[in-house]
Amino acid sequence: MNSAPLSGLYAPSLSLLTDLYQVTMAYGYWQQGLQDREAVFHLYFRRAPFEGGYAVAAGLAYAVDYLQNLKFSEDDLTYLGSLKSSAGGAMFPPEFLQYLRELKFTCDVDAIAEGTVVFGNEPLIRVQGPLLQAQLVETALLTLVNFQTLIATKAARIREAAGSDTVLEFGLRRAQGVDGGLSASRAAYLGGADATSNVLAGQRFGIPVKGTHAHSWVMAFEDEATAFTAYAKAFPDDSVFLVDTYDTLEGVRHAIKVAREMRANGHELGGIRLDSGDLAYLSREARALLNEAGFNNVRIVASNDLEENLITSLKQQGAKIDTWGIGTQLVTAYDQPALGGVYKLAALRKPDDSGWDFTIKLSEQLAKTSIPGILQVRRYETDKGQPRADMLYNVAEPLPEQLTLVDPLDATRRRAVRLDAPYRELLEPIFRRGELVHTLPTLQESRARAHREVLSLDPSIRRFLNPHTYPVGLEESLNTFRTKLILEKRTVRPA
Amino acid sequence: MNSAPLSGLYAPSLSLLTDLYQVTMAYGYWQQGLQDREAVFHLYFRRAPFEGGYAVAAGLAYAVDYLQNLKFSEDDLTYLGSLKSSAGGAMFPPEFLQYLRELKFTCDVDAIAEGTVVFGNEPLIRVQGPLLQAQLVETALLTLVNFQTLIATKAARIREAAGSDTVLEFGLRRAQGVDGGLSASRAAYLGGADATSNVLAGQRFGIPVKGTHAHSWVMAFEDEATAFTAYAKAFPDDSVFLVDTYDTLEGVRHAIKVAREMRANGHELGGIRLDSGDLAYLSREARALLNEAGFNNVRIVASNDLEENLITSLKQQGAKIDTWGIGTQLVTAYDQPALGGVYKLAALRKPDDSGWDFTIKLSEQLAKTSIPGILQVRRYETDKGQPRADMLYNVAEPLPEQLTLVDPLDATRRRAVRLDAPYRELLEPIFRRGELVHTLPTLQESRARAHREVLSLDPSIRRFLNPHTYPVGLEESLNTFRTKLILEKRTVRPA
């Protein structure tokens, strides 16, 4: 047990960042001689979060980092060796620990680039390789990709509501742990935030950092105007005064008084910030006071549990807000704090190496039944690059000449694909036999991609309330095969 | 920018895990010569989460670790030195960076022990010391304590619903980032979970780890019974078979078949796990099948988006479930994924050192107005150790002979305290002048405390729906002083 829970948390190894059952299954496969049987897993979610029409893929850079450094350290192995079975013996024999000691990640990994818009059932990551290894990485991949995709999507929705206004993320204090804050800052920026308050995220990821002062700053001085003057002395060109410590509109008047002093010294106040009360009313009143005093360029920053629906409502009410500060609602994805991504076995090399067994997980709900095959996602686009429909197909089988997309939830809903329709394949090679073969884009590039891709979606898919469903279909022969497999595996009971 | 986001994440320094405004305020205080003015901050939440009657304090061990290692590294300072003002110059001058380089944490910190039941407005942590330092640690303390208190409280509620049944936490894959999983596992165990699936949490914190196999294990074999047999070979005394890959009750029959083989070899099946479908119905049917076959001791583990209300409902429906596997709902506190803890300045040494200025943050809502003073929480208990009422008082002022508790939201609600009533003071010294003066309890001890303290609360306070409000009052003279301060600070407008 470690009494210093933060110290050296991630160094040197994250190999134990997994559910125990990954390790017990690894032992079982090893014992059965199945460790190297070639397997294919897909990581995907079933429904876009927030009852929305799309998601923004994120987390791949973390996943790559995790996979590149996957190695059991001696500390890891000592811990695994210390685990006991109920009967009192070691849970894992030394021979298996030795196997883990020598284990190297040798899988192929294909993935959809961060910042791509994605939809339910589409594999964000496909892992192909030795069964034991491909299984072992499940938990960490899900942890990293589920959360960051969730937050990037939330940020894209907030960006949608904010339009061209500035969006600041400052949720660290309400985040779910250190990395719940840090990786949220990264994903929020990727999805559309302009800056973060999180200094560590600024340092590690090159995200612009922003921030001014807290209520305590004002409380530490004799009066509000003195506090503002002192702050302006420290940051003559970057001051945003928080005006609601005592009385918001009085605060605005004090800000104007200090802004006049600043102007007399050749500086301009950057903005004021409202953090409580009726933001629609207060922002209009503040704008009027500022303009009347000749401070038309002083920005109004607003915060206080804001999210996309509140931003939309405030805009409809004529709020005069230039910059939106978003904390809790963004970094925790408050209205849906988890994306239910899963990682499912979809193919297994036949024991005699004569081809593939495609596998399926049944469920009483068709939506939860998995999709067999070695899947690729083909996105058909208009000539202008607007997505029209996505097709999931099995790369291990030949494609028919005429392609038809079948709705996985309603096989009677179909779309024919024009033979000359332009498309791109979304899953790209990332690892080959455990070696990174892909140059990861910078965070800025992924952010630009997210921006471009979200805007390329039809507004009916981007809207918050009952969005239009973007068509994602199974290629017809894949759907036929899946149906056959379901019927084979499902028990037929007497009525 | 770091293209390997996980590598060495927390090493060597967490000093930048903060909002930029803490650093800008630090610079402002330093510039004003206010950096060493003695200040007092309180960290507290306003309302218990989940509309519940209490919370379980957690996160202090992380906070202590953070504070003990608070030091700006050269990398940190290089980054801060690289930040620019809008006018293009450096945001922070080299002299200030040198000040940060030499900065040592020298505050006094008092805190309520992890595992203690706590209520709205009670300081969980009090930081007293140089203004700059006491301000600087705000964000990290909030991040660490808000989240872990939230999760420990959720776990206590799930424990309440589960009674003496086993509770397993296995939420890592849906957690909010690496540490959103790791610190959640710790807090969940502290609050009442019996074990975790998270191997890293097992290694770092000594939490028992549990887990068996996934659906993919079953899919990797020719049929379900073969898969179970193979698993039993690997773990003859610790097998729990997941029975719902294809058809749940067929799965139970296959489990029974393999359990018979195991028994013939001198081993007993540990349990079966249901992960989908109608858990009330399926668990009763499974229990009947198992008992009929002579496997009355095989446990039934259930999972699938469970939380305290579903557990209560399943028990009312007569579900035959022995072990509750809780993932997403526990580690993200799904129904309220953030605790709104705040950190407020409450006292500032007068410039002439003649005593204290007590400070207040106003709000249009009385519930959001802060409490001035240097606060201690006194808990009055029955002779049997059952909490009766908590009193917040200002340790910097003498206490009157006769103590009266005043409801901070309704000054007409009062309680007199019996002169001989037994009590304990909840805030204990943790740091003195930056030195750790407290021996932290082990996680096991904190967990035992949480268990004891939650059970000591009246069931009316523990219930989920409209719990009774535990009385927390301001000592009367503190309340009088606070009211005076509010009236002084509040602008009186024409009606």
mmCIF file with all atom_site columns, C-alpha atoms in Angstrom, chain B residues 111-113 116-118 122 376-379 390 424-428 453:
data_model
loop_
_atom_site.group_PDB
_atom_site.id
_atom_site.type_symbol
_atom_site.label_atom_id
_atom_site.label_alt_id
_atom_site.label_comp_id
_atom_site.label_asym_id
_atom_site.label_entity_id
_atom_site.label_seq_id
_atom_site.pdbx_PDB_ins_code
_atom_site.Cartn_x
_atom_site.Cartn_y
_atom_site.Cartn_z
_atom_site.occupancy
_atom_site.B_iso_or_equiv
_atom_site.pdbx_formal_charge
_atom_site.auth_seq_id
_atom_site.auth_comp_id
_atom_site.auth_asym_id
_atom_site.auth_atom_id
_atom_site.pdbx_PDB_model_num
ATOM 1  C CA . ALA B 1 111 ? -8.615  18.722 8.164  1.00 0.00 ? 111 ALA B CA 1
ATOM 2  C CA . ILE B 1 112 ? -11.389 16.276 8.907  1.00 0.00 ? 112 ILE B CA 1
ATOM 3  C CA . ALA B 1 113 ? -10.205 12.666 8.744  1.00 0.00 ? 113 ALA B CA 1
ATOM 4  C CA . THR B 1 116 ? -15.795 10.947 8.664  1.00 0.00 ? 116 THR B CA 1
ATOM 5  C CA . VAL B 1 117 ? -19.421 11.743 7.848  1.00 0.00 ? 117 VAL B CA 1
ATOM 6  C CA . VAL B 1 118 ? -19.728 15.419 6.996  1.00 0.00 ? 118 VAL B CA 1
ATOM 7  C CA . GLU B 1 122 ? -18.440 22.208 7.229  1.00 0.00 ? 122 GLU B CA 1
ATOM 8  C CA . GLN B 1 376 ? -13.791 24.542 13.747 1.00 0.00 ? 376 GLN B CA 1
ATOM 9  C CA . VAL B 1 377 ? -16.547 21.925 13.618 1.00 0.00 ? 377 VAL B CA 1
ATOM 10 C CA . ARG B 1 378 ? -17.689 20.581 16.969 1.00 0.00 ? 378 ARG B CA 1
ATOM 11 C CA . ARG B 1 379 ? -19.780 17.444 16.799 1.00 0.00 ? 379 ARG B CA 1
ATOM 12 C CA . ASP B 1 390 ? -22.671 19.969 14.609 1.00 0.00 ? 390 ASP B CA 1
ATOM 13 C CA . ARG B 1 424 ? -15.432 16.026 19.566 1.00 0.00 ? 424 ARG B CA 1
ATOM 14 C CA . GLU B 1 425 ? -13.670 18.556 17.378 1.00 0.00 ? 425 GLU B CA 1
ATOM 15 C CA . LEU B 1 426 ? -13.530 17.321 13.780 1.00 0.00 ? 426 LEU B CA 1
ATOM 16 C CA . LEU B 1 427 ? -10.695 19.381 12.287 1.00 0.00 ? 427 LEU B CA 1
ATOM 17 C CA . GLU B 1 428 ? -7.326  17.960 13.317 1.00 0.00 ? 428 GLU B CA 1
ATOM 18 C CA . GLU B 1 453 ? -19.676 6.627  11.197 1.00 0.00 ? 453 GLU B CA 1
#
